[in-house]
Short mmCIF file of C-alpha atoms in Angstrom, two decimals:
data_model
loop_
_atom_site.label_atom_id
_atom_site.label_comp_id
_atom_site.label_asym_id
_atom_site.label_seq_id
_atom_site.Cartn_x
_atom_site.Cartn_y
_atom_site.Cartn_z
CA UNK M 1 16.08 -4.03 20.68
CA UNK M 2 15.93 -1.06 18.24
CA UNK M 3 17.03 -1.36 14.64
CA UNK M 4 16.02 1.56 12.75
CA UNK M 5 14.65 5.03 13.56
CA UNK M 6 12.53 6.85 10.68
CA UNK M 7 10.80 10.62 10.96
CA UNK M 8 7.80 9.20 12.81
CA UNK M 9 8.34 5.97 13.17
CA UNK M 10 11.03 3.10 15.19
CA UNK M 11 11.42 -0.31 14.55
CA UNK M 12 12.23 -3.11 17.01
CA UNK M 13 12.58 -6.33 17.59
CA UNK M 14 9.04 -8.20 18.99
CA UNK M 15 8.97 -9.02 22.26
CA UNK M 16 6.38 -11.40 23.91
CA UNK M 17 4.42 -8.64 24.77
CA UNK M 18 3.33 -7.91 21.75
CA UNK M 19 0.93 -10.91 21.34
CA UNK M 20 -2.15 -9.31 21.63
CA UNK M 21 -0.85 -7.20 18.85
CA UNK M 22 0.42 -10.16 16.52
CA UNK M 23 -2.89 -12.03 17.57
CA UNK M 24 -4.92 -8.92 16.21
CA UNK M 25 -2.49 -8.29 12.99
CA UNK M 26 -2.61 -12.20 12.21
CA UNK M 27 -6.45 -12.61 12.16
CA UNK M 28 -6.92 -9.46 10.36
CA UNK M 29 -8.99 -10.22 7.12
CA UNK M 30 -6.29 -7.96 4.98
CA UNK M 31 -3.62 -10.35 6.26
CA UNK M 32 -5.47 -13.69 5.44
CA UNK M 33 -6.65 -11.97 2.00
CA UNK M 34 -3.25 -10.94 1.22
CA UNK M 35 -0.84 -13.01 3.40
CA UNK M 36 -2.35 -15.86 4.60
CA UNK M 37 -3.96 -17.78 7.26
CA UNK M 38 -1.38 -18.38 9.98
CA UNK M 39 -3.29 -20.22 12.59
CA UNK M 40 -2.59 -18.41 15.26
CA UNK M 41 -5.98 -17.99 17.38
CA UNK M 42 -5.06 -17.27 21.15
CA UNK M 43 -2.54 -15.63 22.93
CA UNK M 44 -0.36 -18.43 23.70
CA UNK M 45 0.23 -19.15 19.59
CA UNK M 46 0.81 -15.64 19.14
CA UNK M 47 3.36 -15.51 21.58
CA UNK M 48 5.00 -18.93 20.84
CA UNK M 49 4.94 -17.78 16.61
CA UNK M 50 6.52 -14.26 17.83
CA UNK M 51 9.54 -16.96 19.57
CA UNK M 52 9.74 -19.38 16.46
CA UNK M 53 8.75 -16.52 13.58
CA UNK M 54 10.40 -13.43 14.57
CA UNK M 55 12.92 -13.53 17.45
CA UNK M 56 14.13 -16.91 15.93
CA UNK M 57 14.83 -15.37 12.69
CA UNK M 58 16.93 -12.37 14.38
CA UNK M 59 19.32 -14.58 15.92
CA UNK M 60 19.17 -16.68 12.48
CA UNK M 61 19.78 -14.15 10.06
CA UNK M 62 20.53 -10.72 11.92
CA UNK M 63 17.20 -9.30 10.86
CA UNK M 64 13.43 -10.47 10.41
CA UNK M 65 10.20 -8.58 10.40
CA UNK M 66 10.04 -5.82 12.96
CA UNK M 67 7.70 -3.65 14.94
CA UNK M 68 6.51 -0.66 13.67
CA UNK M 69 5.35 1.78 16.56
CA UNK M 70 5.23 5.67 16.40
CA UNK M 71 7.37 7.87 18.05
CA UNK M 72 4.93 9.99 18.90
CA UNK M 73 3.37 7.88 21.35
CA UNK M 74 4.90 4.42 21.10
CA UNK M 75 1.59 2.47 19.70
CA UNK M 76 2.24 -0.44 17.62
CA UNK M 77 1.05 0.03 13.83
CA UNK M 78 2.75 -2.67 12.18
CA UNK M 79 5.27 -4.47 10.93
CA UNK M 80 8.14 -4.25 8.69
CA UNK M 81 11.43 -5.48 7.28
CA UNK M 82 13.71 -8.66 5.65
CA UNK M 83 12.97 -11.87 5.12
CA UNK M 84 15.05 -14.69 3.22
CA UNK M 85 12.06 -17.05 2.20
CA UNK M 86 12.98 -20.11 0.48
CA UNK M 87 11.06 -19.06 -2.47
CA UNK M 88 12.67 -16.37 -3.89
CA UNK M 89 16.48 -16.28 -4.82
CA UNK M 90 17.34 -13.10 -2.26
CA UNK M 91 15.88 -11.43 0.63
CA UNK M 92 12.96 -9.34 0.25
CA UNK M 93 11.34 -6.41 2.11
CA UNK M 94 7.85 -7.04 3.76
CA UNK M 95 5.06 -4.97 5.17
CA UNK M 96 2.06 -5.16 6.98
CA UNK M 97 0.08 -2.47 9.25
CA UNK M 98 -3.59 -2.98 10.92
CA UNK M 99 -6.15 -1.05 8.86
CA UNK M 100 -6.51 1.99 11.20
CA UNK M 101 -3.11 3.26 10.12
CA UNK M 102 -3.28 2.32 6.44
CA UNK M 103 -2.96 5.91 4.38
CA UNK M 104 -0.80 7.64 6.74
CA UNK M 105 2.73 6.81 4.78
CA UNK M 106 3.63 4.27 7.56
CA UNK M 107 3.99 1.21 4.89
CA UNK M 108 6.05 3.67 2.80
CA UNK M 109 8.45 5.60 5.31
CA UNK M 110 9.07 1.67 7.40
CA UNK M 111 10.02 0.21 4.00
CA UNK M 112 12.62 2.87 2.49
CA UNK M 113 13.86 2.83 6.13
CA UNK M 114 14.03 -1.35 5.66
CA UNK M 115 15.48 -1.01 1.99
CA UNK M 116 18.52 1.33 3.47
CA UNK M 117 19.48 -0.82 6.04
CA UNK M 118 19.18 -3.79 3.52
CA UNK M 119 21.92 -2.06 1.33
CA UNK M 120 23.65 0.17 3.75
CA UNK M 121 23.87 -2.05 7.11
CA UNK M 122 23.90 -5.63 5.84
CA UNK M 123 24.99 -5.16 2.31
CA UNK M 124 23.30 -6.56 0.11
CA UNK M 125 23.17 -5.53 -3.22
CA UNK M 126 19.40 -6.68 -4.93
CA UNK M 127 16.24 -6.68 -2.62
CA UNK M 128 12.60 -8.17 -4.04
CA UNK M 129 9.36 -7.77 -2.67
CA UNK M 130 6.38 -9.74 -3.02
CA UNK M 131 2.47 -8.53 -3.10
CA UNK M 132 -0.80 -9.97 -4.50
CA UNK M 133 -1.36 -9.03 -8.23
CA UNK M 134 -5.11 -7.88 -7.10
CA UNK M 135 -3.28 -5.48 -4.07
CA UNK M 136 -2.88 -2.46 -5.71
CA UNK M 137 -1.90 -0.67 -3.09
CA UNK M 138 0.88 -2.38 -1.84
CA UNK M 139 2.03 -2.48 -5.73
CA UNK M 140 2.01 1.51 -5.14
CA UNK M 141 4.42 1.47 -2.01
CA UNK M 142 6.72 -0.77 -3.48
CA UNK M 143 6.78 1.71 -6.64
CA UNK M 144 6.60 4.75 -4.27
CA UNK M 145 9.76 3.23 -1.91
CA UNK M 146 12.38 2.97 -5.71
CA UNK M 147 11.22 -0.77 -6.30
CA UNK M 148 10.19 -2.21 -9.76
CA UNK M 149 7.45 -4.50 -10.86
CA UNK M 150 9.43 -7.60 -12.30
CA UNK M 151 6.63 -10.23 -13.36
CA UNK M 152 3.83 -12.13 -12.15
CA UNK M 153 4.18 -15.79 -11.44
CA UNK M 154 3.41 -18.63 -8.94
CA UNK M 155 6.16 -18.90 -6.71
CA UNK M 156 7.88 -22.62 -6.02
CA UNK M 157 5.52 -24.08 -3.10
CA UNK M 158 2.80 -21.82 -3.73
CA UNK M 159 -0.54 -21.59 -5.27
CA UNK M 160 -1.49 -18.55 -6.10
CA UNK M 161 -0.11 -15.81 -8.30
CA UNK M 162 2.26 -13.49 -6.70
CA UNK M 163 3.42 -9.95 -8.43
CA UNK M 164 7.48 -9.95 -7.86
CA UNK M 165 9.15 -6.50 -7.56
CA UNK M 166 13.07 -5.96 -7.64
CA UNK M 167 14.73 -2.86 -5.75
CA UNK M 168 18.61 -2.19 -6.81
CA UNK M 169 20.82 0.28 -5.25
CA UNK M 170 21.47 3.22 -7.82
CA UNK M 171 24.99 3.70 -8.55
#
């Protein structure tokens, strides 16, 4: 199902079909660096975390992390969108794209386009975002997309430092 159409870029719920993608994404040494090892090494776990991780979530909470693909030509680059994790007090906006489409404005453009809906589709008034105090460059999308660095601190059932950034709706 579609959620949100940018310039370049749509967003839409995963499917099962997009395992080998999520199997790719998920063993990508950016994600482990930066995210963190999911365990997912076949097929069959990516398809079965896509059920339990994504889909579940939509039907949860209305929204989750979606696909990123182009419009251009449909390929999958990514993912984007809301989370509600049970470490931070409200939802926040997430990102992640496979290396060959890092520099392109894909992380930016997919999480304004998240950010909007967040506020103008579901309402909600204060949206954080979380990166690794070392990953500059996620720091600079977060800036780029209106969001604000906040502090840097070890987040309740986690061990390692995490940079928090804050996004509220002007006006």
């Amino acid at each position: 199902m579609q959620v949100l159409e940018t310039e370049r870029l749509r967003l839409r719920w995963f499917e099962a079909t997009d395992a080998a993608f999520i199997l790719a994404l998920l063993n990508e040494p950016s994600w482990i660096a930066n995210i963190g090892e999911r365990n997912v090494h076949s097929l069959a776990e990516a398809e079965a975390w896509i059920g339990e991780r994504l889909i579940g979530g939509y039907h949860r909470q209305g929204y989750g992390f979606w696909a990123v693909e182009r419009l251009s030509d449909g390929e999958l680059v990514g993912m984007a969108g809301l989370v509600k994790r049970d470490s931070l007090p409200e939802v926040d906006v997430g990102y992640a794209f496979l290396p060959a489409f890092w520099g392109q404005g894909y992380a930016r453009e997919a999480a304004a386009a998240c950010l909007h809906h967040a506020h103008a589709v579901i309402g909600l008034r204060r949206v954080l975002a979380i990166t690794g105090p070392d990953n500059k460059a996620s720091a600079r999308v977060l800036e780029a997309i209106g969001m604000r660095y906040m502090e840097t601190r070890v987040l309740e059932g986690e061990t390692r430092q995490t940079a928090l950034f804050e996004w509220l709706p002007q006006g």
